[in-house]
Structure formats: structure tokens, C-alpha cells
Coordinates of C-alpha atoms and ligand atoms in Angstrom, one line a residue:
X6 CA 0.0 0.0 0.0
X7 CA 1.2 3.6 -0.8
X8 CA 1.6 5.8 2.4
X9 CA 0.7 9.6 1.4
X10 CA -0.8 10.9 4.0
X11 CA -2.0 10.4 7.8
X12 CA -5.9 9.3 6.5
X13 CA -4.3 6.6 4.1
X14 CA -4.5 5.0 7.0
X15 CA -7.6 2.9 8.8
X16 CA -8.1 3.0 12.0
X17 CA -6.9 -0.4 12.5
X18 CA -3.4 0.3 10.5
X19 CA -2.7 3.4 12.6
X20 CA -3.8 0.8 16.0
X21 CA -1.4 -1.8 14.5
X22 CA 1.7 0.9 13.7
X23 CA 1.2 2.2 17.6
X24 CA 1.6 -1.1 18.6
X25 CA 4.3 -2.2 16.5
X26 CA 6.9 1.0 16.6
X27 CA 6.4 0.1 20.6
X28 CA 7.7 -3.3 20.0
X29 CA 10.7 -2.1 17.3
X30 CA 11.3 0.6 19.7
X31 CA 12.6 -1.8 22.3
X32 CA 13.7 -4.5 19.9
X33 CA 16.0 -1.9 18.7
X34 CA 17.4 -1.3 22.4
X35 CA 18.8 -5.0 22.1
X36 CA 22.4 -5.9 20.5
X37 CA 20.9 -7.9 17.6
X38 CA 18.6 -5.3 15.7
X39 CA 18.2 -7.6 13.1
X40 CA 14.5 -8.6 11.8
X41 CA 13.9 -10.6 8.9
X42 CA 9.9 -9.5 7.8
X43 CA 11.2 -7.8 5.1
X44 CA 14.0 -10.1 3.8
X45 CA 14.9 -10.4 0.7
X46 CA 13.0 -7.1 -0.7
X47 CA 14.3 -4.2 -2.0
X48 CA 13.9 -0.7 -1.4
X49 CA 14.7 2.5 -3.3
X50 CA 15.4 6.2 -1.1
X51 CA 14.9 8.6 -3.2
X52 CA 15.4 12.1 -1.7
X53 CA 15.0 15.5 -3.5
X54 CA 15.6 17.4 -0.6
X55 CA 18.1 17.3 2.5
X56 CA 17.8 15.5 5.1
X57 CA 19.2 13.8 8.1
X58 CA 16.5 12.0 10.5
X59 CA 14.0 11.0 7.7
X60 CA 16.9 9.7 5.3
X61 CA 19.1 8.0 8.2
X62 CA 16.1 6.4 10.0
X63 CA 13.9 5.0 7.0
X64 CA 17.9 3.8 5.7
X65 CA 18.3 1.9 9.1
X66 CA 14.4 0.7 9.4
X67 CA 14.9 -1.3 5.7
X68 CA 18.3 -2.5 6.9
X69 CA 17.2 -3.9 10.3
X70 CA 14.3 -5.4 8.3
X71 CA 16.2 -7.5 6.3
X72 CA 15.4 -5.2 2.9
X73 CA 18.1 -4.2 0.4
X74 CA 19.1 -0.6 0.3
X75 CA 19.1 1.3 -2.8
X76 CA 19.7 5.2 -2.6
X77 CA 18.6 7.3 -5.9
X78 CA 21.3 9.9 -6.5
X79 CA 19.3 12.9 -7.3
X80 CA 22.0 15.2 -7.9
X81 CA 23.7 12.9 -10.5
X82 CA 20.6 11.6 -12.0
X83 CA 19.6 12.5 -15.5
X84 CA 17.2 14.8 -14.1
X85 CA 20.0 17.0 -15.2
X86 CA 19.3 16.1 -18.7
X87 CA 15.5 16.8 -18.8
X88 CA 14.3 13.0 -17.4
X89 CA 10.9 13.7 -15.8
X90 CA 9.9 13.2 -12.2
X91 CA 7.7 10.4 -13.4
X92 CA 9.7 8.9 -16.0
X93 CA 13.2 8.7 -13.3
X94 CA 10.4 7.0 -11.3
X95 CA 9.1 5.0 -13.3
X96 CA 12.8 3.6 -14.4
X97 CA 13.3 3.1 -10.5
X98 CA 10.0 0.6 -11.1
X99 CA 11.2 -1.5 -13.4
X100 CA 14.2 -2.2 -11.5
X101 CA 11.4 -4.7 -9.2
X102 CA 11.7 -2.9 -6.0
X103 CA 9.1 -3.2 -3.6
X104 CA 9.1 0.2 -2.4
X105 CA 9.9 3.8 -3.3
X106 CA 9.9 6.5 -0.2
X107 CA 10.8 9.6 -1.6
X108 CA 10.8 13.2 0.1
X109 CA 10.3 16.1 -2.6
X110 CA 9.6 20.1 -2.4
X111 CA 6.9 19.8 -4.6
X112 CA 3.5 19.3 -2.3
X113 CA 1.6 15.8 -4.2
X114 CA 4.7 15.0 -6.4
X115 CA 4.4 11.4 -4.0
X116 CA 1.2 11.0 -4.8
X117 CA 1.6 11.6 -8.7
X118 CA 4.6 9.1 -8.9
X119 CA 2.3 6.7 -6.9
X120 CA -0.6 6.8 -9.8
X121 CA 2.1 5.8 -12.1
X122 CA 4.6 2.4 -10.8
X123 CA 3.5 -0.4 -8.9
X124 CA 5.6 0.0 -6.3
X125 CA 4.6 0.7 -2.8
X126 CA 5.1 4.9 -2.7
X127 CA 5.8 5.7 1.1
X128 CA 5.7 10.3 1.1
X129 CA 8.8 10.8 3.1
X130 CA 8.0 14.5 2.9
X131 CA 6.5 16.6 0.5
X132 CA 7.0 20.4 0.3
X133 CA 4.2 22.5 2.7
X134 CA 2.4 19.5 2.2
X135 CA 2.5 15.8 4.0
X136 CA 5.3 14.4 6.4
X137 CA 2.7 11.1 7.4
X138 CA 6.0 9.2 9.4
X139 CA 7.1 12.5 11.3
X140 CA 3.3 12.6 12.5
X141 CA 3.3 9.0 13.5
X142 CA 6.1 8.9 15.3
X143 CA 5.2 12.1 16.8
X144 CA 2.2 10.3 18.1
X145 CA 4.2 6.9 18.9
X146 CA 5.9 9.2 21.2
X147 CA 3.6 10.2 22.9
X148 CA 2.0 7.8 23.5
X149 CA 5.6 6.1 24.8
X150 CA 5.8 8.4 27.3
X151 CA 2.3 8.9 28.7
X152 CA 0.7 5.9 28.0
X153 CA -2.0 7.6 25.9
X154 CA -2.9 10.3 23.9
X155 CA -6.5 10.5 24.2
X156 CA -7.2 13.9 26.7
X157 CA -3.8 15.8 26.5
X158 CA -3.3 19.2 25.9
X159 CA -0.9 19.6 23.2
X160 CA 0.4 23.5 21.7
X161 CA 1.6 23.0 18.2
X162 CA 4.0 26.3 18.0
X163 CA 6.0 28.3 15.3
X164 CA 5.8 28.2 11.3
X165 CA 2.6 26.3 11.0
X166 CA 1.9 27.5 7.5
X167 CA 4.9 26.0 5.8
X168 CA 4.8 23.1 8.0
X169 CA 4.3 19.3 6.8
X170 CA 4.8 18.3 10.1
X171 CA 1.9 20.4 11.8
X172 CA -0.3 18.9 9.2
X173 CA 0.7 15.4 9.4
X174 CA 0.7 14.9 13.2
X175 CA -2.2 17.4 13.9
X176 CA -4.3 15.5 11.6
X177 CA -3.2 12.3 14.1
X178 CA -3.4 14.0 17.3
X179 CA -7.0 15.0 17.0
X180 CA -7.5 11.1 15.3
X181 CA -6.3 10.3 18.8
X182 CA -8.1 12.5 21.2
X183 CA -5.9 14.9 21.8
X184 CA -6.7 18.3 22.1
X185 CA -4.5 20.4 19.9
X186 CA -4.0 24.4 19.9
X187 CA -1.7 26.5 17.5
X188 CA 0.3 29.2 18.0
X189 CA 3.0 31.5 16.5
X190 CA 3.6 34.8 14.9
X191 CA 0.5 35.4 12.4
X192 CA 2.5 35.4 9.0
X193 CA 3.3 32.1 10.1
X194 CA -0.1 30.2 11.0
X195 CA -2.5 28.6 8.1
X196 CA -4.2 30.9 6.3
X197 CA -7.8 31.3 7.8
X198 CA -6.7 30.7 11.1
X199 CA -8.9 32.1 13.5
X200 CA -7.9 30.3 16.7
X201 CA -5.3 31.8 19.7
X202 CA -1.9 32.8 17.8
X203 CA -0.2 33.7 21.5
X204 CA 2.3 31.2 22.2
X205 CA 1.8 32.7 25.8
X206 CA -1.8 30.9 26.3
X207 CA -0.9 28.3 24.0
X208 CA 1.7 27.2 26.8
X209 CA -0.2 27.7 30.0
X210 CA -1.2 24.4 31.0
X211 CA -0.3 22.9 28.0
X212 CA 0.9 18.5 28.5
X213 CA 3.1 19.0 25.4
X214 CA 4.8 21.6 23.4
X215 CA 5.6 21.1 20.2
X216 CA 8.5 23.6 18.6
X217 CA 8.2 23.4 14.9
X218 CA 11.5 25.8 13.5
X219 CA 10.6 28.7 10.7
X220 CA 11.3 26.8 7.5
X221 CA 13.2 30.3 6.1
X222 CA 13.8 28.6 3.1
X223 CA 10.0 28.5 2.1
X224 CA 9.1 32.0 3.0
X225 CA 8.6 34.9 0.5
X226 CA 9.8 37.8 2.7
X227 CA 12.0 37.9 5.6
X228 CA 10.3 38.2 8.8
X229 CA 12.9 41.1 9.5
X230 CA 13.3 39.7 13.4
X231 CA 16.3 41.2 15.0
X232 CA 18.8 38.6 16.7
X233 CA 17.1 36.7 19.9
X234 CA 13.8 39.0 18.8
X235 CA 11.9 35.6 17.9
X236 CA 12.7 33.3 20.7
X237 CA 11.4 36.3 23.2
X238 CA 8.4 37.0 21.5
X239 CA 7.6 33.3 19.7
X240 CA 9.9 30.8 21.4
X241 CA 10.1 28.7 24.1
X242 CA 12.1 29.8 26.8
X243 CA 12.3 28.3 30.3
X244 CA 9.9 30.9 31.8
X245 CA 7.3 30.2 28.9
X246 CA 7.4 26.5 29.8
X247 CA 7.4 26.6 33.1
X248 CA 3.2 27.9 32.9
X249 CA 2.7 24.7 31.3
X250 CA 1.4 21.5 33.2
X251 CA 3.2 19.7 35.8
X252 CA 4.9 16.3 34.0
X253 CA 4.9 19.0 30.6
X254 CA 7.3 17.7 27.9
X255 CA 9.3 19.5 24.6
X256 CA 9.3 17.9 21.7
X257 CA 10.9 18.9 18.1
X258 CA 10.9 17.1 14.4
X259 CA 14.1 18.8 13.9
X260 CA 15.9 20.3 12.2
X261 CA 16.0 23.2 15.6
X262 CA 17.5 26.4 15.7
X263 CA 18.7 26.7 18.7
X264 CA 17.9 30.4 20.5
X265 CA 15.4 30.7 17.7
X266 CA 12.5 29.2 17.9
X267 CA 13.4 26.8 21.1
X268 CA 16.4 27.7 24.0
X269 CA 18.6 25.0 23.4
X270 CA 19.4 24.2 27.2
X271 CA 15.2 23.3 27.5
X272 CA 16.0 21.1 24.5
X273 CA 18.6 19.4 26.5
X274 CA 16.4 19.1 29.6
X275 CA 15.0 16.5 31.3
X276 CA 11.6 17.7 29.9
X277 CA 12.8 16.9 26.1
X278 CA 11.7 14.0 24.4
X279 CA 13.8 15.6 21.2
X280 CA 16.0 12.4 21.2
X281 CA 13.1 9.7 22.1
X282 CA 11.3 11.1 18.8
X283 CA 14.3 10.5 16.7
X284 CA 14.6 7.3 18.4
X285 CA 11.1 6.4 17.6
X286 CA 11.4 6.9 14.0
X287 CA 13.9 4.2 13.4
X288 CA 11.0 2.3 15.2
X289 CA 8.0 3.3 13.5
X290 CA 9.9 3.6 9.8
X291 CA 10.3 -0.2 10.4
X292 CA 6.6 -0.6 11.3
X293 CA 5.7 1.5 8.4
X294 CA 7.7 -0.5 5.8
X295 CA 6.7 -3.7 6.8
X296 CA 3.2 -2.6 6.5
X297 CA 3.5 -0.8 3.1
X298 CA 5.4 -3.9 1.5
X299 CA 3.8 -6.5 3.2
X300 CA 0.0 -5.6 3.5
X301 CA -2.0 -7.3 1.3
X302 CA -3.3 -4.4 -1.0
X303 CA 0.4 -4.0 -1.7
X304 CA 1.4 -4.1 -5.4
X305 CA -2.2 -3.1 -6.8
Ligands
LIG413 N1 12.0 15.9 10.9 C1 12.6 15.7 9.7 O1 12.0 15.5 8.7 O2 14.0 15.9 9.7 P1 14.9 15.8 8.5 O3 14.6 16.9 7.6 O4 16.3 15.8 9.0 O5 14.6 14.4 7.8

């Protein structure tokens, strides 16, 4: 099955990925990682745009699986010489791997490779649109550390228009129960928004806070903040964080800017779960692969 986007996913999928990044989480904790479901296939990673957790982790989750690793050069392809998205895909196809995850700038280009191979398509990231494992192991998480979702008060904070990850895993919060408020400055929240954009009240009592960084490199203007200017007025400083609920964690997808959008010694606390999430994704990229390549609607 392809993996596009959080509500790809039944209700009994998303039960059965909870319940199996939990068991790769602590598998992986062992000395042997090895797991064979996936032994014997073969996987392309084809990524259009940096990255370091997304790449390394779905790279690791296919290994520990058993799967062959390919890696699609994308900046000596012959996309250089005019080969479309679609065609370098479909070329990638015919090569019989099982699955393609890709990450792209282009918001659907997943899903328009996915109408065209047979290949399970897993969106590894996808401009301002989709980032489907970043929600789920945001949620895995979670759900790690308190036992649940359902009922907690979760702040979603920063650049929430140009985010992937605010859609993807406030699409599975609320799935969850979760009750979910954004904040940040208001060039940076969807447009339409019409909810609380202080990060102040967004805070205050809040069970998590979620720090999503200013993705700069998708914005048409500057925001013309002075050094430090952000992280007083946006950011999450120790004083901020300390109005929000007693047992309160961080969390970040990363990459952070330090003293920007989050004070790096709170990122280092005892309250961060910055590292856990990372962790989790090796987890729940294993649980996603296995369930892409080996459920059986995969291939139609
Ligand atoms: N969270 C996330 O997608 O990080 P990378 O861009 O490093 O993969």
C-alpha cells in the first residue's frame, strides 16, 4: 500500500503501527537489531531534498528489516538532462523494488509518482504538504511516554503554514483525542486561522509543546526579526514553559534552531523528548515498511 498521507491510514493500520513502533522501539534497544519480515526485498530512497532524520532512519528501518538498500542519487541523475519526475520513477520501477519513499519540495509530487509504478510509494515528505511518518512517530511518542494520547493538551507552535509536520501529526493528534492548539507569529499560521496565535496561552497548562522551527527557506519575505527578537516574543524559553502542566514535555521534528524558535538548554532538559522522537522513528519507519510492502493491497 502507498503511504501519502495520515488518513491513508484505517483506523486499525494506525492501531497496529502504535503497537508495533512500541515493539521495534525496544527490539532496537537489544544488540541484535536484526528482523527478517522484510527479507529479501528491495527498497529504493529517493530524496530531492536534504535531510538527516527522515533519510538515516527509513535507511536503518529497511536495513534492520532484512530489505536491500538502494539510494537514488538525485543530484547525479539524469534529471539533469530533462528526465521527468515520473519517468526517473518510473525507471526506479522497473528495476522490481518493492518500495519507493521519496521526500520532494513539490507538495503531491508522492502521490503523482504513486498513480504511475507499482511500487509501494511511502511520502517521506512533501513540500508545505504531508510528512505522514514525522506525524506518526510524533504520536508513537507520545503515546511512549504517557501511555495515551486521548485527553492531553498539546500546543503546536512556530511556522505552522509551511509546515508538513503540523499537518501530518495534527491530523493524528485529534484522530487520537488529543486536544490540539496552534500558535506562533501570524505570518506564520495557516491561512484562515482564526484560533489563539499567542504562544503565551498556547503554553499555559499545556501537557506538550511542540516547537516546529521557521522553515526560512519556504518564505517569500523575511520576517525582519532582529537577533534573539523571535525566541522572546515566539519561542520557548524556560519561563514560557514553566506555565505549562506539571509532568509538561518538549518535543521537536528537527531540524531546531537553537535560541530561535526553542532555548537549546530546554532542548537538552529533562523535559525533552527531542532524542526519544528521533529514536522512535527508526521504530516506527520499520513498522511502516513492513506494513506498506507486506500488507496485502500491496502491489495493486
Ligand atoms: N524531521 C525531519 O523530517 O527531519 P529531516 O529533515 O532531518 O529528515
Amino acid at each position: 500500500m502507498d503511504l501519502l498521507r495520515p488518513s491513508d491510514l484505517s483506523d486499525e493500520q494506525l492501531d497496529h503501527l502504535l503497537r508495533e513502533a512500541e515493539h521495534w522501539f525496544e527490539h532496537n534497544r537489544g544488540t541484535d537489531k536484526r528482523a527478517d519480515r522484510l527479507g529479501g526485498r528491495s527498497i529504493a530512497l529517493a530524496f530531492f531534498e536534504n535531510s538527516t532524520r527522515t533519510l538515516l532512519s527509513f535507511d536503518m528501518a529497511a536495513q534492520r528489516m532484512g530489505a536491500m538498500v538502494t539510494h537514488f542519487p538525485a543530484a547525479q541523475s539524469s534529471l539533469a538532462k530533462g528526465e521527468t519526475l515520473v519517468d526517473t520513477a518510473l525507471t526506479i520501477d522497473a528495476m522490481q523494488v518493492d518500495a519507493l519513499v521519496m521526500r520532494h519540495p513539490e507538495p503531491g509530487a508522492p502521490e503523482t509518482v504513486a498513480a504511475a509504478i507499482r511500487a509501494a510509494v511511502v511520502n517521506a515528505g512533501d513540500g508545505t504538504g504531508e510528512h505522514p511518518t514525522q506525524g506518526l512517530l510524533d504520536v508513537a511518542t507520545i503515546n511512549h511516554h504517557f501511555g495515551r494520547v486521548e485527553g492531553l493538551k498539546v500546543a503546536i507552535c512556530g511556522d505552522i503554514r509551511h509546515s508538513r509536520v503540523a499537518s501530518s501529526t495534527h491530523a493524528l493528534l485529534e484522530r487520537l483525542g488529543a486536544a490540539v492548539t496552534l500558535a506562533g507569529p501570524a505570518a506564520l499560521l495557516p491561512e484562515g486561522h482564526d484560533g489563539p496565535d499567542g504562544i503565551d496561552a498556547a503554553v499555559a497548562g499545556a501537557d506538550v509543546v511542540m516547537m516546529l522551527r521557521i522553515q526560512r527557506e519556504r518564505l517569500a519575505a523575511d520576517l525582519g526579526d532582529a537577533p534573539g527578537e523571535y525566541l522572546a516574543r515566539y519561542g520557548l524559553t524556560r519561563e514560557r514553559f514553566a506555565t505549562a502542566a506539571p509532568g509538561a514535555v518538549v518535543m521537536h521534528p528537527g531540524p531546531m534552531n537553537r535560541e530561535v524558535e526553542i532555548s537549546g538548554a530546554l532542548a537538552d532538559s529533562e523535559h525533552s523528548l527531542i532524542s526519544t522522537q528521533v529514536e522512535m522513528g527508526v521504530a516506527m519507519r520499520m513498522a511502516v515498511l513492513d506494513l506498506a510492502i507486506n500488507d496485502p493491497a500491496s502491489g495493486d
